[in-house]
Amino acid sequence: MNIIVCLKQVPGTTEVKIDPTSNTLVRQGIKSVVNPLDSYALEEGVRLKEHYGGKVIAITMGPPQATEILRDAISTGADDTILLSDIAFAGSDTLATSTTLAKAIEKINKYDLVICGRQTLDGDTGQVGPELAEMLGLPFIAYVSKIETIADGKIKVQRMVEDGYETIEAALPAVITVVKEINVPRLPSLRGLTRAKSAQIPTWTAQEIGTEKGTVGQAGSATWVVKVFYPQRVQTAEMLKGDPEAQVETLIEKLKEAKII
Amino acid sequence: MGISVDKEKCTGCGNCVSTCLFGLIDIVDEKARIKEAGCTLCGACRDACAFEAIRIEKEIAEVLVGDEHRGVWVFTEQRNGEIKNVSYELLSKGRELADTLKTELCAVCLGYNIKDIGQLTAYGADKIYLVDDPSFANQSEDPYVTELVRLIKQHKPEIVLAGATPFGRSFFPRVAAILKTGLTADCTGLDIDTEKRLLRQTRPTFGGNVMATIICPAKRPQMSTVRPRVFKKNQPDPARKSQLIKVDFNKESISSKTRLLNFVADLTEKVKLEDADIIVAGGRGLGKPENFQLIRDLASALGAAVGSSRPPVDEGWIPYSHQVGQTGKTVCPKLYIAVGISGAVQHLAGMQTADCIIAINDDPNAPIFQVANYGIVGDLFKVVPLLTEKLKTV
Ligand SMILES: Cc1cc2nc3c(=O)[nH]c(=O)nc-3n(C[C@H](O)[C@H](O)[C@H](O)COP(=O)(O)OP(=O)(O)OC[C@H]3O[C@@H](n4cnc5c(N)ncnc54)[C@H](O)[C@@H]3O)c2cc1C
Ligand SMILES: Nc1ncnc2c1ncn2[C@@H]1O[C@H](COP(=O)(O)O)[C@@H](O)[C@H]1O
């Protein structure tokens, strides 16, 4: 079993904060981390490898610094890693991102399963997984919460839907996205950390994966961000005065006035 | 293509540095330097520069010439034949968009034994494309993807909307990928740039900290998923007329790459939070699981549903199905009472469109008071039982 896991580097959660007075972004340092939901994807890949044999290949598209998260991936069980990095990939939307990832995955060629996180913390679209599946022309299952079996070239999973869960089967190779209920990601092992330190991380460029001009990066993106702004908030609540007794009285009056009760 | 800094104009003030969401800007030799790899060309730095020193040039790989795409489409989602509320919300918004564009509004309805088709007209559809077939009896996505792609290719709408429900967010990206067009996820605002006939799509990113407005200039259709409960339903008009088109549906063209073996309904979720008129929600301020009883008591006095912020869910005080917010449910009740909830953006993202919000919190500076209509600064352990008692006598 060869399993490809797609990871994305995102700004650490605690770092993106809005300063309420100046209403601008406050960043402390530029530490980036692996998208939290993607660590569940990686963990699931590693568990499948431990159970069925084979290897886990972690890939990411991003700037050169994104090698950091690939090293982290090695320390928690990835065998191989690939960084997709090229100035031509800058400004990618989900369409361009999934096109790029698909090209790289086609180049890897021998694989049985592609695992993505459900969605990222920054882009927050959850679109790359399903779009990637379509680019590769493969079966797709979203929101997987349990992999039941892999046998006879088929995968059987449980996935969460709005009002319960479904058991679904698909032929391999397939693309799935996972939710955090699927597992508990492990901590790095000592052996992994040592391996991560000295590992060579190959970088593939646009030319190496053979993307066509105008299909990747900003030029390959159908959507453009035209404006970025911070939601404006000022205190609007009418504060109810007095002791709790009085506050509650006034509140009930207000609710009656508004015909809510 | 790309982003550049005009060294003549740049004063090295550093205003742009903190605006970059990805930390790609630093000041070198008193001039801004932008690392292009990783840049999404979002324009936040350009807008922050008082000296107009940052330039972004975008390249259109393909130009729209003599574009023939017309019409606004709403994909109407149903489950077991019941059309979802979000579909009516989208038709209401879609009506407004179609009127602005002076074009028609169509509902695309794929399902089996679908009830209340007439409602689609009442909420604004001029035309309904209907496929009623056992192939669409469950939510296996493949038939939906294939059929919607075929209809879009045949009729060429300029805008297609779907609900940002779990189903919509999983199947709609596949449609966009096949059509090689843009898709904006989880929108909370839609309007039209009438001059260019473009859909302006606004959505939260970075966990609701930042809003982005997105367009799809050179590909058609323009596609968005829209959060349930952000647009209000119009008053349905039973007198409206529409054209019902029973689509000549070709069973052969439908095949599925996945097979649904089993479905188990989650019976723990008795409250339909999304449909509740009144919600009483508790947060970390409750301190321990037993105290959630205060919330339940208040809720039952009001005939309300029970909601929660994330910490009580993470702590296991209450099941996930009660979580409101960015990673939980989006709700829009008539009344939302937030008890011991600070009002983090991720929570606000799920409830700030409620008609009336009441916040009970002992910290007068809690951000929840920025979205509340009425605020009570006080100890919830005193205020809530009092309120419950008083309500029982009303
Ligand atoms: C990617 C991401 C997604 C997230 N998604 C969600 C989501 O979907 N929903 C969500 O809710 N959160 C979400 N969060 C978490 C969110 O950032 C906040 O941590 C969370 O909303 C805080 O919950 P809280 O208000 O209950 O707790 P706190 O922020 O700890 O607030 C507790 C409040 O209770 C008040 N209080 C304490 N004691 C009393 C008392 N005796 N009487 C009155 N008031 C009292 C305090 O003053 C305080 O304001 C998400 C976070 C991330 C990073
Ligand atoms: N640049 C990227 N490189 C590798 N994987 C990615 C990238 N962007 C998104 N993904 C994968 O797609 C999933 C969904 O991302 P998104 O559509 O951005 O919410 C993530 O959880 C990742 O598994």
mmCIF file of C-alpha atoms in Angstrom, chain B residues 37-319:
data_model
loop_
_atom_site.group_PDB
_atom_site.id
_atom_site.type_symbol
_atom_site.label_atom_id
_atom_site.label_comp_id
_atom_site.label_asym_id
_atom_site.label_seq_id
_atom_site.Cartn_x
_atom_site.Cartn_y
_atom_site.Cartn_z
ATOM 1 C CA ALA B 37 6.583 32.329 -2.870
ATOM 2 C CA GLY B 38 3.594 31.755 -0.620
ATOM 3 C CA CYS B 39 1.962 35.060 -1.571
ATOM 4 C CA THR B 40 -1.692 34.729 -2.494
ATOM 5 C CA LEU B 41 -1.835 38.233 -4.029
ATOM 6 C CA CYS B 42 -4.719 39.048 -1.686
ATOM 7 C CA GLY B 43 -3.920 42.758 -1.749
ATOM 8 C CA ALA B 44 -4.111 43.400 2.009
ATOM 9 C CA CYS B 45 -0.647 45.059 1.938
ATOM 10 C CA ARG B 46 -1.469 47.115 -1.122
ATOM 11 C CA ASP B 47 -4.590 48.478 0.515
ATOM 12 C CA ALA B 48 -2.650 49.309 3.684
ATOM 13 C CA CYS B 49 0.072 51.267 1.868
ATOM 14 C CA ALA B 50 -0.499 55.009 2.128
ATOM 15 C CA PHE B 51 2.046 55.703 -0.618
ATOM 16 C CA GLU B 52 0.627 53.378 -3.272
ATOM 17 C CA ALA B 53 3.984 51.677 -3.471
ATOM 18 C CA ILE B 54 2.724 48.123 -3.808
ATOM 19 C CA ARG B 55 1.538 46.957 -7.188
ATOM 20 C CA ILE B 56 -0.204 43.713 -8.007
ATOM 21 C CA GLU B 57 -0.554 42.591 -11.556
ATOM 22 C CA LYS B 58 -2.766 39.703 -12.377
ATOM 23 C CA GLU B 59 -2.752 37.694 -15.484
ATOM 24 C CA ILE B 60 -5.871 36.323 -17.082
ATOM 25 C CA ALA B 61 -5.041 33.084 -18.797
ATOM 26 C CA GLU B 62 -8.270 33.159 -20.718
ATOM 27 C CA VAL B 63 -10.424 36.135 -21.543
ATOM 28 C CA LEU B 64 -14.181 35.951 -21.634
ATOM 29 C CA VAL B 65 -15.228 36.953 -25.096
ATOM 30 C CA GLY B 66 -18.847 37.203 -26.177
ATOM 31 C CA ASP B 67 -19.883 35.355 -23.083
ATOM 32 C CA GLU B 68 -23.211 33.671 -23.510
ATOM 33 C CA HIS B 69 -23.775 32.452 -19.952
ATOM 34 C CA ARG B 70 -26.985 33.834 -18.486
ATOM 35 C CA GLY B 71 -29.186 33.090 -15.498
ATOM 36 C CA VAL B 72 -28.817 32.461 -11.788
ATOM 37 C CA TRP B 73 -29.178 28.876 -10.588
ATOM 38 C CA VAL B 74 -29.797 27.517 -7.138
ATOM 39 C CA PHE B 75 -29.034 23.879 -6.444
ATOM 40 C CA THR B 76 -31.861 22.831 -4.136
ATOM 41 C CA GLU B 77 -30.682 20.330 -1.608
ATOM 42 C CA GLN B 78 -33.104 17.774 -0.224
ATOM 43 C CA ARG B 79 -32.837 14.884 2.179
ATOM 44 C CA ASN B 80 -35.373 12.041 1.870
ATOM 45 C CA GLY B 81 -37.440 14.238 -0.424
ATOM 46 C CA GLU B 82 -37.615 17.158 2.013
ATOM 47 C CA ILE B 83 -36.217 20.353 0.557
ATOM 48 C CA LYS B 84 -33.807 22.048 2.953
ATOM 49 C CA ASN B 85 -34.373 25.506 4.306
ATOM 50 C CA VAL B 86 -31.072 26.702 2.900
ATOM 51 C CA SER B 87 -32.512 26.191 -0.582
ATOM 52 C CA TYR B 88 -35.283 28.700 0.133
ATOM 53 C CA GLU B 89 -32.758 31.117 1.606
ATOM 54 C CA LEU B 90 -30.672 30.831 -1.557
ATOM 55 C CA LEU B 91 -33.700 31.323 -3.806
ATOM 56 C CA SER B 92 -34.581 34.470 -1.861
ATOM 57 C CA LYS B 93 -31.065 35.841 -2.328
ATOM 58 C CA GLY B 94 -30.902 34.474 -5.868
ATOM 59 C CA ARG B 95 -34.077 36.407 -6.742
ATOM 60 C CA GLU B 96 -32.337 39.626 -5.775
ATOM 61 C CA LEU B 97 -29.214 38.740 -7.803
ATOM 62 C CA ALA B 98 -31.265 37.727 -10.846
ATOM 63 C CA ASP B 99 -33.296 40.948 -10.694
ATOM 64 C CA THR B 100 -30.116 43.017 -10.531
ATOM 65 C CA LEU B 101 -28.727 41.125 -13.522
ATOM 66 C CA LYS B 102 -32.116 41.249 -15.290
ATOM 67 C CA THR B 103 -32.016 37.532 -15.853
ATOM 68 C CA GLU B 104 -33.952 34.445 -14.769
ATOM 69 C CA LEU B 105 -33.720 32.480 -11.530
ATOM 70 C CA CYS B 106 -33.757 28.705 -11.854
ATOM 71 C CA ALA B 107 -33.998 26.019 -9.197
ATOM 72 C CA VAL B 108 -32.269 22.746 -9.996
ATOM 73 C CA CYS B 109 -33.899 19.985 -8.080
ATOM 74 C CA LEU B 110 -32.420 16.483 -8.100
ATOM 75 C CA GLY B 111 -33.943 13.856 -5.831
ATOM 76 C CA TYR B 112 -36.551 11.161 -5.402
ATOM 77 C CA ASN B 113 -40.172 11.677 -4.337
ATOM 78 C CA ILE B 114 -39.493 15.346 -3.712
ATOM 79 C CA LYS B 115 -42.170 17.126 -1.715
ATOM 80 C CA ASP B 116 -43.401 20.701 -2.001
ATOM 81 C CA ILE B 117 -41.900 21.566 -5.385
ATOM 82 C CA GLY B 118 -44.378 24.450 -5.520
ATOM 83 C CA GLN B 119 -42.510 26.152 -2.687
ATOM 84 C CA LEU B 120 -39.545 26.700 -5.005
ATOM 85 C CA THR B 121 -41.753 28.916 -7.131
ATOM 86 C CA ALA B 122 -43.211 30.691 -4.121
ATOM 87 C CA TYR B 123 -39.694 31.612 -3.000
ATOM 88 C CA GLY B 124 -38.799 33.093 -6.365
ATOM 89 C CA ALA B 125 -37.864 30.525 -9.027
ATOM 90 C CA ASP B 126 -38.833 31.381 -12.617
ATOM 91 C CA LYS B 127 -37.926 27.930 -13.840
ATOM 92 C CA ILE B 128 -37.449 24.567 -12.167
ATOM 93 C CA TYR B 129 -35.299 21.836 -13.623
ATOM 94 C CA LEU B 130 -36.558 18.676 -11.993
ATOM 95 C CA VAL B 131 -35.102 15.182 -11.941
ATOM 96 C CA ASP B 132 -37.149 12.855 -9.768
ATOM 97 C CA ASP B 133 -35.543 9.426 -9.919
ATOM 98 C CA PRO B 134 -34.496 6.595 -7.567
ATOM 99 C CA SER B 135 -30.855 7.230 -8.597
ATOM 100 C CA PHE B 136 -31.075 10.249 -6.300
ATOM 101 C CA ALA B 137 -32.765 8.445 -3.404
ATOM 102 C CA ASN B 138 -29.722 8.779 -1.153
ATOM 103 C CA GLN B 139 -26.876 11.224 -0.911
ATOM 104 C CA SER B 140 -24.304 9.251 -2.882
ATOM 105 C CA GLU B 141 -22.663 12.163 -4.612
ATOM 106 C CA ASP B 142 -21.637 10.787 -7.986
ATOM 107 C CA PRO B 143 -25.066 10.975 -9.685
ATOM 108 C CA TYR B 144 -25.504 14.554 -8.457
ATOM 109 C CA VAL B 145 -22.086 15.552 -9.798
ATOM 110 C CA THR B 146 -22.654 13.999 -13.219
ATOM 111 C CA GLU B 147 -26.158 15.334 -13.717
ATOM 112 C CA LEU B 148 -25.475 18.861 -12.480
ATOM 113 C CA VAL B 149 -22.393 19.136 -14.703
ATOM 114 C CA ARG B 150 -24.444 17.991 -17.684
ATOM 115 C CA LEU B 151 -27.217 20.510 -17.018
ATOM 116 C CA ILE B 152 -24.748 23.366 -16.527
ATOM 117 C CA LYS B 153 -22.963 22.533 -19.771
ATOM 118 C CA GLN B 154 -26.256 22.381 -21.609
ATOM 119 C CA HIS B 155 -27.913 25.537 -20.273
ATOM 120 C CA LYS B 156 -24.894 27.712 -19.395
ATOM 121 C CA PRO B 157 -25.932 29.668 -16.303
ATOM 122 C CA GLU B 158 -23.667 32.512 -15.183
ATOM 123 C CA ILE B 159 -24.044 31.861 -11.441
ATOM 124 C CA VAL B 160 -24.684 28.614 -9.564
ATOM 125 C CA LEU B 161 -25.217 28.567 -5.791
ATOM 126 C CA ALA B 162 -25.436 25.691 -3.314
ATOM 127 C CA GLY B 163 -25.728 25.473 0.464
ATOM 128 C CA ALA B 164 -22.481 25.161 2.435
ATOM 129 C CA THR B 165 -23.875 22.049 4.119
ATOM 130 C CA PRO B 166 -21.705 18.946 4.542
ATOM 131 C CA PHE B 167 -23.231 17.566 1.331
ATOM 132 C CA GLY B 168 -22.836 20.828 -0.606
ATOM 133 C CA ARG B 169 -19.252 21.328 0.503
ATOM 134 C CA SER B 170 -18.344 17.833 -0.621
ATOM 135 C CA PHE B 171 -20.099 17.495 -3.996
ATOM 136 C CA PHE B 172 -20.029 21.087 -5.306
ATOM 137 C CA PRO B 173 -16.200 21.366 -5.500
ATOM 138 C CA ARG B 174 -16.221 18.311 -7.755
ATOM 139 C CA VAL B 175 -18.641 20.019 -10.124
ATOM 140 C CA ALA B 176 -16.407 23.105 -10.173
ATOM 141 C CA ALA B 177 -13.305 21.002 -10.812
ATOM 142 C CA ILE B 178 -14.870 19.254 -13.807
ATOM 143 C CA LEU B 179 -16.007 22.597 -15.233
ATOM 144 C CA LYS B 180 -12.561 24.055 -14.417
ATOM 145 C CA THR B 181 -14.198 27.083 -12.878
ATOM 146 C CA GLY B 182 -13.859 28.942 -9.580
ATOM 147 C CA LEU B 183 -15.736 28.115 -6.405
ATOM 148 C CA THR B 184 -15.875 30.288 -3.306
ATOM 149 C CA ALA B 185 -16.593 28.356 -0.132
ATOM 150 C CA ASP B 186 -18.837 29.236 2.728
ATOM 151 C CA CYS B 187 -19.900 32.712 1.624
ATOM 152 C CA THR B 188 -21.684 35.054 4.004
ATOM 153 C CA GLY B 189 -22.274 37.877 1.508
ATOM 154 C CA LEU B 190 -23.146 38.028 -2.206
ATOM 155 C CA ASP B 191 -23.695 41.048 -4.418
ATOM 156 C CA ILE B 192 -23.307 42.069 -8.025
ATOM 157 C CA ASP B 193 -20.798 44.363 -9.664
ATOM 158 C CA THR B 194 -23.333 45.528 -12.241
ATOM 159 C CA GLU B 195 -20.811 47.221 -14.502
ATOM 160 C CA LYS B 196 -18.788 44.050 -15.067
ATOM 161 C CA ARG B 197 -21.658 41.633 -14.415
ATOM 162 C CA LEU B 198 -19.573 39.911 -11.743
ATOM 163 C CA LEU B 199 -20.634 38.165 -8.572
ATOM 164 C CA ARG B 200 -18.834 39.596 -5.539
ATOM 165 C CA GLN B 201 -18.520 36.853 -2.951
ATOM 166 C CA THR B 202 -17.593 37.650 0.638
ATOM 167 C CA ARG B 203 -16.452 35.002 3.076
ATOM 168 C CA PRO B 204 -14.680 34.692 6.405
ATOM 169 C CA THR B 205 -11.172 33.225 6.469
ATOM 170 C CA PHE B 206 -8.615 32.695 9.209
ATOM 171 C CA GLY B 207 -11.337 31.476 11.506
ATOM 172 C CA GLY B 208 -13.504 34.527 10.987
ATOM 173 C CA ASN B 209 -10.748 37.005 11.833
ATOM 174 C CA VAL B 210 -10.513 38.250 8.284
ATOM 175 C CA MET B 211 -13.128 38.766 5.603
ATOM 176 C CA ALA B 212 -12.248 38.401 1.928
ATOM 177 C CA THR B 213 -14.194 39.501 -1.131
ATOM 178 C CA ILE B 214 -13.617 37.227 -4.087
ATOM 179 C CA ILE B 215 -14.532 37.355 -7.774
ATOM 180 C CA CYS B 216 -14.296 34.885 -10.625
ATOM 181 C CA PRO B 217 -13.520 37.139 -13.587
ATOM 182 C CA ALA B 218 -12.745 34.823 -16.472
ATOM 183 C CA LYS B 219 -14.512 31.513 -15.951
ATOM 184 C CA ARG B 220 -18.198 30.577 -16.009
ATOM 185 C CA PRO B 221 -20.273 29.763 -14.181
ATOM 186 C CA GLN B 222 -19.356 31.645 -11.029
ATOM 187 C CA MET B 223 -19.970 29.238 -8.186
ATOM 188 C CA SER B 224 -20.378 29.660 -4.428
ATOM 189 C CA THR B 225 -21.448 27.648 -1.458
ATOM 190 C CA VAL B 226 -23.357 29.739 1.064
ATOM 191 C CA ARG B 227 -23.744 29.129 4.766
ATOM 192 C CA PRO B 228 -27.190 28.145 5.941
ATOM 193 C CA ARG B 229 -28.994 30.841 7.888
ATOM 194 C CA VAL B 230 -27.009 33.818 6.653
ATOM 195 C CA PHE B 231 -29.599 34.968 4.138
ATOM 196 C CA LYS B 232 -33.164 35.485 5.243
ATOM 197 C CA LYS B 233 -36.016 33.704 3.506
ATOM 198 C CA ASN B 234 -38.421 35.978 1.655
ATOM 199 C CA GLN B 235 -42.100 35.845 2.379
ATOM 200 C CA PRO B 236 -43.248 33.031 0.028
ATOM 201 C CA ASP B 237 -45.677 34.196 -2.650
ATOM 202 C CA PRO B 238 -48.119 31.369 -3.480
ATOM 203 C CA ALA B 239 -49.447 33.316 -6.482
ATOM 204 C CA ARG B 240 -46.124 33.275 -8.350
ATOM 205 C CA LYS B 241 -45.890 31.243 -11.543
ATOM 206 C CA SER B 242 -42.965 29.309 -12.907
ATOM 207 C CA GLN B 243 -42.080 26.895 -15.647
ATOM 208 C CA LEU B 244 -41.515 23.307 -14.558
ATOM 209 C CA ILE B 245 -39.085 21.418 -16.772
ATOM 210 C CA LYS B 246 -38.952 17.685 -16.186
ATOM 211 C CA VAL B 247 -35.445 16.929 -17.326
ATOM 212 C CA ASP B 248 -35.068 14.178 -19.838
ATOM 213 C CA PHE B 249 -32.881 12.141 -17.602
ATOM 214 C CA ASN B 250 -30.552 9.544 -19.018
ATOM 215 C CA LYS B 251 -30.013 6.735 -16.533
ATOM 216 C CA GLU B 252 -27.147 5.326 -18.577
ATOM 217 C CA SER B 253 -25.049 8.417 -18.053
ATOM 218 C CA ILE B 254 -25.137 7.898 -14.287
ATOM 219 C CA SER B 255 -22.646 5.605 -12.664
ATOM 220 C CA SER B 256 -21.241 5.719 -9.201
ATOM 221 C CA LYS B 257 -17.659 5.146 -8.163
ATOM 222 C CA THR B 258 -18.694 4.591 -4.560
ATOM 223 C CA ARG B 259 -21.255 2.256 -3.065
ATOM 224 C CA LEU B 260 -23.387 3.077 -0.040
ATOM 225 C CA LEU B 261 -23.623 -0.033 2.110
ATOM 226 C CA ASN B 262 -25.352 1.216 5.188
ATOM 227 C CA PHE B 263 -26.717 4.294 6.950
ATOM 228 C CA VAL B 264 -27.100 4.650 10.674
ATOM 229 C CA ALA B 265 -29.081 7.647 11.920
ATOM 230 C CA ASP B 266 -27.672 9.566 14.864
ATOM 231 C CA LEU B 267 -30.544 9.471 17.317
ATOM 232 C CA THR B 268 -28.830 11.458 20.045
ATOM 233 C CA GLU B 269 -29.604 14.632 18.172
ATOM 234 C CA LYS B 270 -33.184 15.328 19.093
ATOM 235 C CA VAL B 271 -33.041 19.108 18.913
ATOM 236 C CA LYS B 272 -32.836 20.650 15.502
ATOM 237 C CA LEU B 273 -30.691 23.567 16.545
ATOM 238 C CA GLU B 274 -30.790 25.102 13.091
ATOM 239 C CA ASP B 275 -34.560 25.298 13.120
ATOM 240 C CA ALA B 276 -35.082 26.489 16.699
ATOM 241 C CA ASP B 277 -36.727 29.867 17.286
ATOM 242 C CA ILE B 278 -35.072 30.313 20.650
ATOM 243 C CA ILE B 279 -31.661 29.002 21.716
ATOM 244 C CA VAL B 280 -30.093 29.154 25.154
ATOM 245 C CA ALA B 281 -26.349 28.476 24.917
ATOM 246 C CA GLY B 282 -23.808 27.881 27.665
ATOM 247 C CA GLY B 283 -20.036 28.330 27.658
ATOM 248 C CA ARG B 284 -16.965 27.697 29.731
ATOM 249 C CA GLY B 285 -18.280 30.153 32.318
ATOM 250 C CA LEU B 286 -20.545 27.366 33.610
ATOM 251 C CA GLY B 287 -17.467 25.794 35.146
ATOM 252 C CA LYS B 288 -18.569 22.175 35.326
ATOM 253 C CA PRO B 289 -20.849 19.680 33.563
ATOM 254 C CA GLU B 290 -23.561 19.643 36.258
ATOM 255 C CA ASN B 291 -24.089 23.363 35.802
ATOM 256 C CA PHE B 292 -25.368 22.833 32.275
ATOM 257 C CA GLN B 293 -28.628 21.993 34.071
ATOM 258 C CA LEU B 294 -29.077 25.767 34.558
ATOM 259 C CA ILE B 295 -29.085 26.143 30.777
ATOM 260 C CA ARG B 296 -31.495 23.244 30.296
ATOM 261 C CA ASP B 297 -33.871 24.658 32.901
ATOM 262 C CA LEU B 298 -33.883 28.089 31.302
ATOM 263 C CA ALA B 299 -34.340 26.485 27.902
ATOM 264 C CA SER B 300 -37.330 24.452 28.999
ATOM 265 C CA ALA B 301 -38.934 27.500 30.599
ATOM 266 C CA LEU B 302 -38.679 29.206 27.205
ATOM 267 C CA GLY B 303 -39.375 26.168 25.046
ATOM 268 C CA ALA B 304 -35.901 26.684 23.605
ATOM 269 C CA ALA B 305 -33.153 24.459 22.204
ATOM 270 C CA VAL B 306 -29.810 24.114 24.004
ATOM 271 C CA GLY B 307 -26.596 25.329 22.377
ATOM 272 C CA SER B 308 -22.979 25.438 23.466
ATOM 273 C CA SER B 309 -19.665 27.092 22.715
ATOM 274 C CA ARG B 310 -16.750 24.817 21.967
ATOM 275 C CA PRO B 311 -15.073 24.327 25.364
ATOM 276 C CA PRO B 312 -18.030 22.488 26.970
ATOM 277 C CA VAL B 313 -18.094 20.191 23.927
ATOM 278 C CA ASP B 314 -14.343 19.591 24.088
ATOM 279 C CA GLU B 315 -14.652 18.872 27.808
ATOM 280 C CA GLY B 316 -17.419 16.370 27.111
ATOM 281 C CA TRP B 317 -20.129 18.241 29.075
ATOM 282 C CA ILE B 318 -22.466 18.159 26.079
ATOM 283 C CA PRO B 319 -22.424 16.388 22.666
#
